[in-house]
XYZ file of C-alpha atoms in Angstrom:
402
model
C 44.227 125.475 109.980
C 45.388 125.272 106.354
C 47.542 128.382 106.852
C 49.222 126.772 109.835
C 50.029 123.586 107.868
C 51.474 125.533 104.927
C 53.449 127.813 107.232
C 54.861 124.876 109.174
C 55.815 123.003 106.007
C 57.553 126.034 104.504
C 59.411 126.653 107.779
C 60.668 123.046 107.737
C 61.747 123.216 104.084
C 63.419 126.559 104.684
C 65.344 125.226 107.670
C 66.773 122.437 105.481
C 67.464 124.399 102.287
C 68.960 127.451 103.960
C 71.409 125.664 106.249
C 73.322 123.664 103.608
C 75.484 126.507 102.302
C 76.454 127.993 105.696
C 77.084 124.488 107.069
C 79.402 123.779 104.148
C 81.300 127.012 104.858
C 81.460 126.197 108.575
C 82.906 122.765 107.779
C 85.540 124.244 105.480
C 86.598 126.695 108.201
C 87.132 123.848 110.708
C 83.982 124.856 112.645
C 85.649 128.011 113.926
C 83.110 130.820 114.173
C 85.704 133.578 113.624
C 86.838 131.984 110.374
C 83.210 131.313 109.464
C 82.393 135.011 109.734
C 85.528 135.918 107.776
C 84.599 133.395 105.060
C 81.169 134.986 104.772
C 82.824 138.376 104.303
C 84.818 136.857 101.447
C 81.548 135.902 99.752
C 80.053 139.402 99.576
C 77.177 138.646 97.176
C 76.011 135.670 99.217
C 76.446 137.572 102.494
C 74.615 140.687 101.272
C 71.702 138.759 99.768
C 71.419 136.632 102.907
C 71.226 139.716 105.093
C 68.631 141.290 102.759
C 66.484 138.147 102.741
C 66.743 137.850 106.523
C 65.811 141.473 107.234
C 62.956 141.529 104.707
C 61.712 138.166 105.951
C 61.577 139.371 109.539
C 59.787 142.588 108.521
C 57.228 140.724 106.370
C 56.565 138.254 109.184
C 55.640 141.123 111.486
C 53.528 142.882 108.829
C 51.884 140.115 106.770
C 52.484 136.440 107.551
C 51.204 135.176 104.172
C 53.644 137.363 102.267
C 56.393 136.168 104.598
C 55.590 132.523 103.765
C 55.731 133.276 100.037
C 58.986 135.178 100.501
C 60.421 132.205 102.418
C 59.886 130.025 99.332
C 61.936 132.510 97.292
C 64.601 132.482 100.014
C 64.779 128.666 99.793
C 65.329 128.849 96.033
C 68.120 131.408 96.536
C 69.749 129.228 99.220
C 69.783 126.116 97.024
C 71.100 128.096 94.041
C 73.884 129.593 96.189
C 74.998 126.128 97.265
C 74.922 124.542 93.810
C 76.535 127.446 91.923
C 80.324 127.050 91.550
C 80.314 124.084 93.934
C 83.929 122.951 94.347
C 83.860 121.106 97.649
C 80.447 119.734 98.665
C 79.294 119.297 102.219
C 80.572 116.018 103.687
C 78.244 114.343 106.171
C 80.815 113.425 108.803
C 79.877 112.339 112.320
C 80.536 115.878 113.521
C 78.192 117.339 110.901
C 75.499 114.848 111.906
C 75.868 115.816 115.587
C 75.654 119.467 114.629
C 72.545 118.841 112.510
C 70.879 117.013 115.405
C 71.381 120.092 117.591
C 70.276 122.390 114.766
C 67.055 120.513 114.027
C 66.262 120.119 117.728
C 66.267 123.909 118.097
C 64.453 124.310 114.778
C 61.678 121.844 115.666
C 61.097 123.694 118.949
C 60.717 126.931 116.994
C 58.480 125.292 114.360
C 56.226 123.987 117.111
C 56.175 127.353 118.854
C 55.211 129.242 115.673
C 52.045 127.147 115.405
C 50.789 129.044 118.443
C 52.655 132.325 117.927
C 52.792 132.975 114.189
C 55.311 135.817 114.527
C 57.938 133.215 115.449
C 57.918 132.266 111.762
C 60.616 134.948 111.456
C 63.125 132.308 112.591
C 62.642 130.597 109.218
C 64.933 133.369 107.943
C 67.524 132.877 110.685
C 69.173 129.583 109.741
C 72.695 130.973 110.123
C 71.939 132.267 113.623
C 70.449 128.917 114.648
C 73.453 127.101 113.142
C 75.934 129.226 115.096
C 73.961 128.660 118.322
C 73.954 124.921 117.570
C 77.729 124.968 117.001
C 78.292 126.623 120.399
C 75.926 124.110 122.004
C 77.942 121.218 120.571
C 81.322 122.708 121.471
C 81.803 120.937 124.858
C 80.916 117.583 123.272
C 83.277 118.160 120.355
C 86.131 119.159 122.664
C 85.626 115.990 124.713
C 85.597 113.811 121.572
C 88.679 115.583 120.164
C 90.631 115.124 123.390
C 89.783 111.413 123.528
C 91.040 110.936 119.946
C 94.218 112.899 120.660
C 94.951 111.038 123.906
C 94.542 107.727 122.095
C 96.988 108.909 119.423
C 99.453 110.172 122.065
C 99.482 106.772 123.744
C 100.106 105.066 120.412
C 103.026 107.394 119.663
C 104.490 106.727 123.126
C 104.213 102.986 122.559
C 105.664 102.849 119.026
C 108.130 105.736 119.490
C 108.796 106.626 115.845
C 111.087 109.517 114.956
C 108.689 112.380 114.287
C 109.382 114.851 111.490
C 107.139 117.919 111.452
C 106.755 120.145 108.389
C 105.242 123.600 108.334
C 105.196 126.494 105.910
C 102.864 128.871 104.142
C 103.003 126.520 101.154
C 104.923 123.482 99.938
C 104.216 121.262 102.955
C 102.398 118.457 101.155
C 104.767 118.337 98.181
C 107.814 118.111 100.448
C 106.134 115.573 102.726
C 105.398 113.243 99.817
C 108.883 113.601 98.325
C 110.588 113.055 101.680
C 108.428 110.045 102.538
C 109.206 108.512 99.133
C 112.955 108.876 99.707
C 112.968 107.685 103.335
C 110.911 104.611 102.448
C 113.925 103.285 100.558
C 115.472 102.371 103.941
C 112.824 102.885 106.646
C 109.250 102.025 107.504
C 107.532 105.394 107.115
C 104.046 106.697 107.885
C 103.132 110.113 106.469
C 99.948 112.022 107.173
C 97.636 111.685 104.149
C 96.526 114.467 101.804
C 96.740 117.802 103.617
C 95.919 116.610 107.142
C 97.613 119.287 109.257
C 95.425 119.822 112.336
C 95.536 117.991 115.685
C 92.352 116.068 114.833
C 93.567 115.180 111.351
C 96.923 113.979 112.679
C 95.235 112.057 115.511
C 93.081 110.265 112.970
C 96.157 109.442 110.877
C 98.042 108.058 113.877
C 95.100 106.032 115.152
C 94.228 104.581 111.747
C 97.479 104.494 109.738
C 100.514 104.320 112.036
C 101.749 100.712 112.189
C 103.524 99.056 115.101
C 106.721 98.679 113.068
C 106.826 102.208 111.626
C 110.142 103.924 112.325
C 109.386 107.450 111.076
C 106.209 109.529 111.228
C 106.023 112.613 108.978
C 103.376 115.185 109.864
C 102.255 118.485 108.414
C 101.621 121.284 110.900
C 99.128 123.895 109.736
C 98.488 127.249 111.369
C 95.615 129.681 111.027
C 95.882 131.261 114.469
C 98.573 131.947 117.030
C 99.342 128.811 119.011
C 98.116 126.268 116.441
C 101.614 124.905 115.794
C 102.411 124.817 119.500
C 99.325 122.675 120.069
C 100.491 120.208 117.408
C 104.045 120.112 118.835
C 102.791 119.309 122.339
C 100.835 116.457 120.809
C 103.299 114.786 118.389
C 106.596 115.941 120.007
C 108.770 116.162 116.861
C 112.550 115.764 116.886
C 113.059 117.188 113.378
C 111.417 120.405 112.136
C 111.224 121.592 108.523
C 110.083 125.059 107.434
C 109.291 125.241 103.727
C 108.233 128.873 103.328
C 106.881 131.943 105.074
C 104.504 133.867 102.824
C 101.530 136.144 103.167
C 98.940 133.386 103.573
C 96.750 133.825 106.669
C 97.781 137.450 107.167
C 94.102 138.085 107.849
C 94.428 136.180 111.129
C 98.095 136.811 111.993
C 97.988 140.529 111.006
C 101.765 140.924 110.507
C 104.614 138.988 108.883
C 106.428 139.103 112.211
C 103.603 137.146 113.812
C 103.685 134.656 110.933
C 107.441 134.109 111.352
C 107.053 133.642 115.077
C 104.305 131.065 114.600
C 106.134 129.084 111.895
C 109.374 128.942 113.867
C 107.507 127.831 116.987
C 107.797 124.431 115.292
C 111.354 124.429 116.688
C 109.928 123.413 120.072
C 111.726 121.877 123.075
C 111.757 118.343 121.634
C 113.261 119.403 118.274
C 116.995 118.920 117.807
C 117.433 119.733 114.104
C 115.714 122.455 112.066
C 115.805 122.540 108.256
C 114.870 125.826 106.577
C 114.247 126.572 102.896
C 116.073 129.902 102.616
C 114.752 130.412 99.073
C 111.322 131.093 100.587
C 112.256 132.151 104.145
C 113.971 135.541 104.166
C 115.227 135.428 107.755
C 115.913 132.807 110.397
C 115.262 134.045 113.938
C 117.628 133.189 116.743
C 116.833 129.741 118.136
C 118.000 127.966 121.276
C 121.620 126.813 121.196
C 120.619 123.170 121.598
C 119.204 123.153 118.057
C 121.129 122.540 114.849
C 119.863 124.773 112.032
C 120.536 123.644 108.458
C 119.702 126.118 105.704
C 118.761 124.689 102.320
C 118.411 126.440 98.971
C 120.386 128.287 96.341
C 122.551 129.916 99.042
C 122.104 127.391 101.858
C 124.339 125.030 103.811
C 122.913 122.388 101.497
C 122.650 124.079 98.116
C 121.652 123.463 94.525
C 123.037 124.916 91.305
C 123.220 124.429 87.529
C 119.461 124.120 86.986
C 118.360 123.175 83.470
C 114.849 122.269 82.320
C 113.420 120.851 79.124
C 109.922 119.628 78.301
C 110.231 116.400 80.287
C 113.176 116.589 82.688
C 114.618 119.066 85.191
C 118.284 118.647 86.084
C 120.360 120.288 88.788
C 123.221 119.575 91.192
C 122.738 119.392 94.960
C 125.758 119.783 97.241
C 125.356 118.532 100.787
C 127.525 115.997 102.571
C 127.725 114.443 99.125
C 127.104 115.774 95.636
C 124.049 114.665 93.648
C 123.302 115.010 89.957
C 119.532 115.171 90.234
C 117.117 114.328 87.427
C 113.403 114.791 88.066
C 110.248 114.675 85.977
C 108.843 117.412 88.232
C 109.267 120.631 86.255
C 108.086 123.448 88.554
C 110.688 126.071 89.461
C 110.275 125.345 93.191
C 111.338 121.692 92.744
C 115.101 122.315 93.233
C 114.392 124.006 96.586
C 111.991 121.247 97.640
C 114.271 118.374 96.682
C 117.300 120.068 98.256
C 115.373 120.137 101.526
C 114.393 116.485 101.095
C 117.985 115.450 100.327
C 119.307 117.352 103.371
C 116.874 115.525 105.650
C 117.575 112.200 103.920
C 121.306 112.662 104.572
C 120.567 113.180 108.257
C 118.824 109.803 108.236
C 121.831 108.287 106.405
C 119.980 107.388 103.219
C 122.550 106.237 100.664
C 123.378 108.320 97.599
C 122.094 105.559 95.365
C 118.741 105.334 97.142
C 118.314 109.112 97.127
C 118.964 109.381 93.377
C 116.807 106.395 92.495
C 113.937 107.617 94.681
C 113.978 111.075 93.101
C 113.861 109.564 89.610
C 110.635 107.738 90.471
C 108.921 110.700 92.132
C 105.494 111.407 90.657
C 103.581 114.709 90.777
C 100.777 115.128 93.294
C 97.301 115.418 91.829
C 96.236 119.036 91.146
C 99.645 120.486 92.079
C 101.315 121.529 88.832
C 100.380 118.149 87.412
C 100.988 117.927 83.667
C 98.306 115.952 81.825
C 98.095 115.028 78.159
C 94.965 114.754 76.053
C 95.999 113.774 72.530
C 97.874 116.869 71.348
C 96.701 119.060 74.210
C 98.830 119.705 77.299
C 96.966 120.520 80.511
C 98.669 122.015 83.567
C 96.471 121.104 86.534
C 97.295 123.375 89.463
C 93.757 123.490 90.829
C 94.779 122.922 94.454
C 97.164 125.863 94.577
C 96.012 129.081 96.253
C 99.167 131.106 96.885
C 100.996 133.799 94.962
C 104.259 131.863 94.601
C 102.363 128.865 93.261
C 100.647 131.001 90.629
C 104.013 132.392 89.535
C 105.470 128.857 89.298
C 102.539 127.771 87.131
C 103.022 130.760 84.825
C 106.787 130.128 84.622
C 106.116 126.518 83.663
C 104.189 127.754 80.619
């Protein structure tokens, strides 16, 4: 009897301790099992040790149940250590996570009960990842229904308010441009921009449902893409009239396989509802042929709207932008991608007939985004905080800023 109590208790503890890390990874990969598996491959030490613990745990359960129970305690310690070590983004207990945990613990409690009578079923104490994946598939129909209800609610709100929708995509630079553009447009319009890096249908639906006001005239949205068709799904939802492409780089090549596929996905933002497409030609090497009903405006050093005469000191970056008008730009943002970004923003602002004065004044008051080449001062020390960045071009910009 005592053995059964100890075994049951250890199974329960193991089911809690060993699911935290994989659940955190699953959350960060948007609950997509393909990305979850790929993320595990990118954590080779954790993946290898997990497989070893699982295999040895199953073998010990079949050979000697008491050794298996002791080994499960060691596995719990490893699982907790793996979660705590180098923790950058902790697990967030959202409603979706809670629903997933309900399914997970329902299956787990059935197995815990069953192992009281059939001790060999204790082997499932070492199979938390398998049980989690099964739970995720079990919850999938519910999650799809909930997602669709949120999106339909947001669609109805967009139809009622009818703001001009600007969609931004790119391998990098989306959030920085979105914030700069929103800051400039707010000088003459009521603007709602998606917060942080919300760039999925669910994230945008939440933004629309919670943040879009009845008197907003412009809605600016980021469109992220990890798989083919992701941008198309967002376009069918928000129906943009203006599309902006900031860059096409080698991010997400693991899922798109080729640069050609990446280009095709990014430029799918120029959907049927889009009339004007702005492209940063400093970071987009080619512009594919688009339908004739679309106006394409290239922006950059050699674009239709161009910048030149860039000079930078320790506090100010200056350059000239030539669009419909000419702008002597002064910005406290010092990164080398800032001229490209602000040229894009000015080109779009001109389309919305923002005055020269408002454009220049807005740019002067632009502030850096937290953790994106943000310069901080600590007495005599200068800290360049680029912690959010995860792309090659961003690393080069940070090094150049030094």
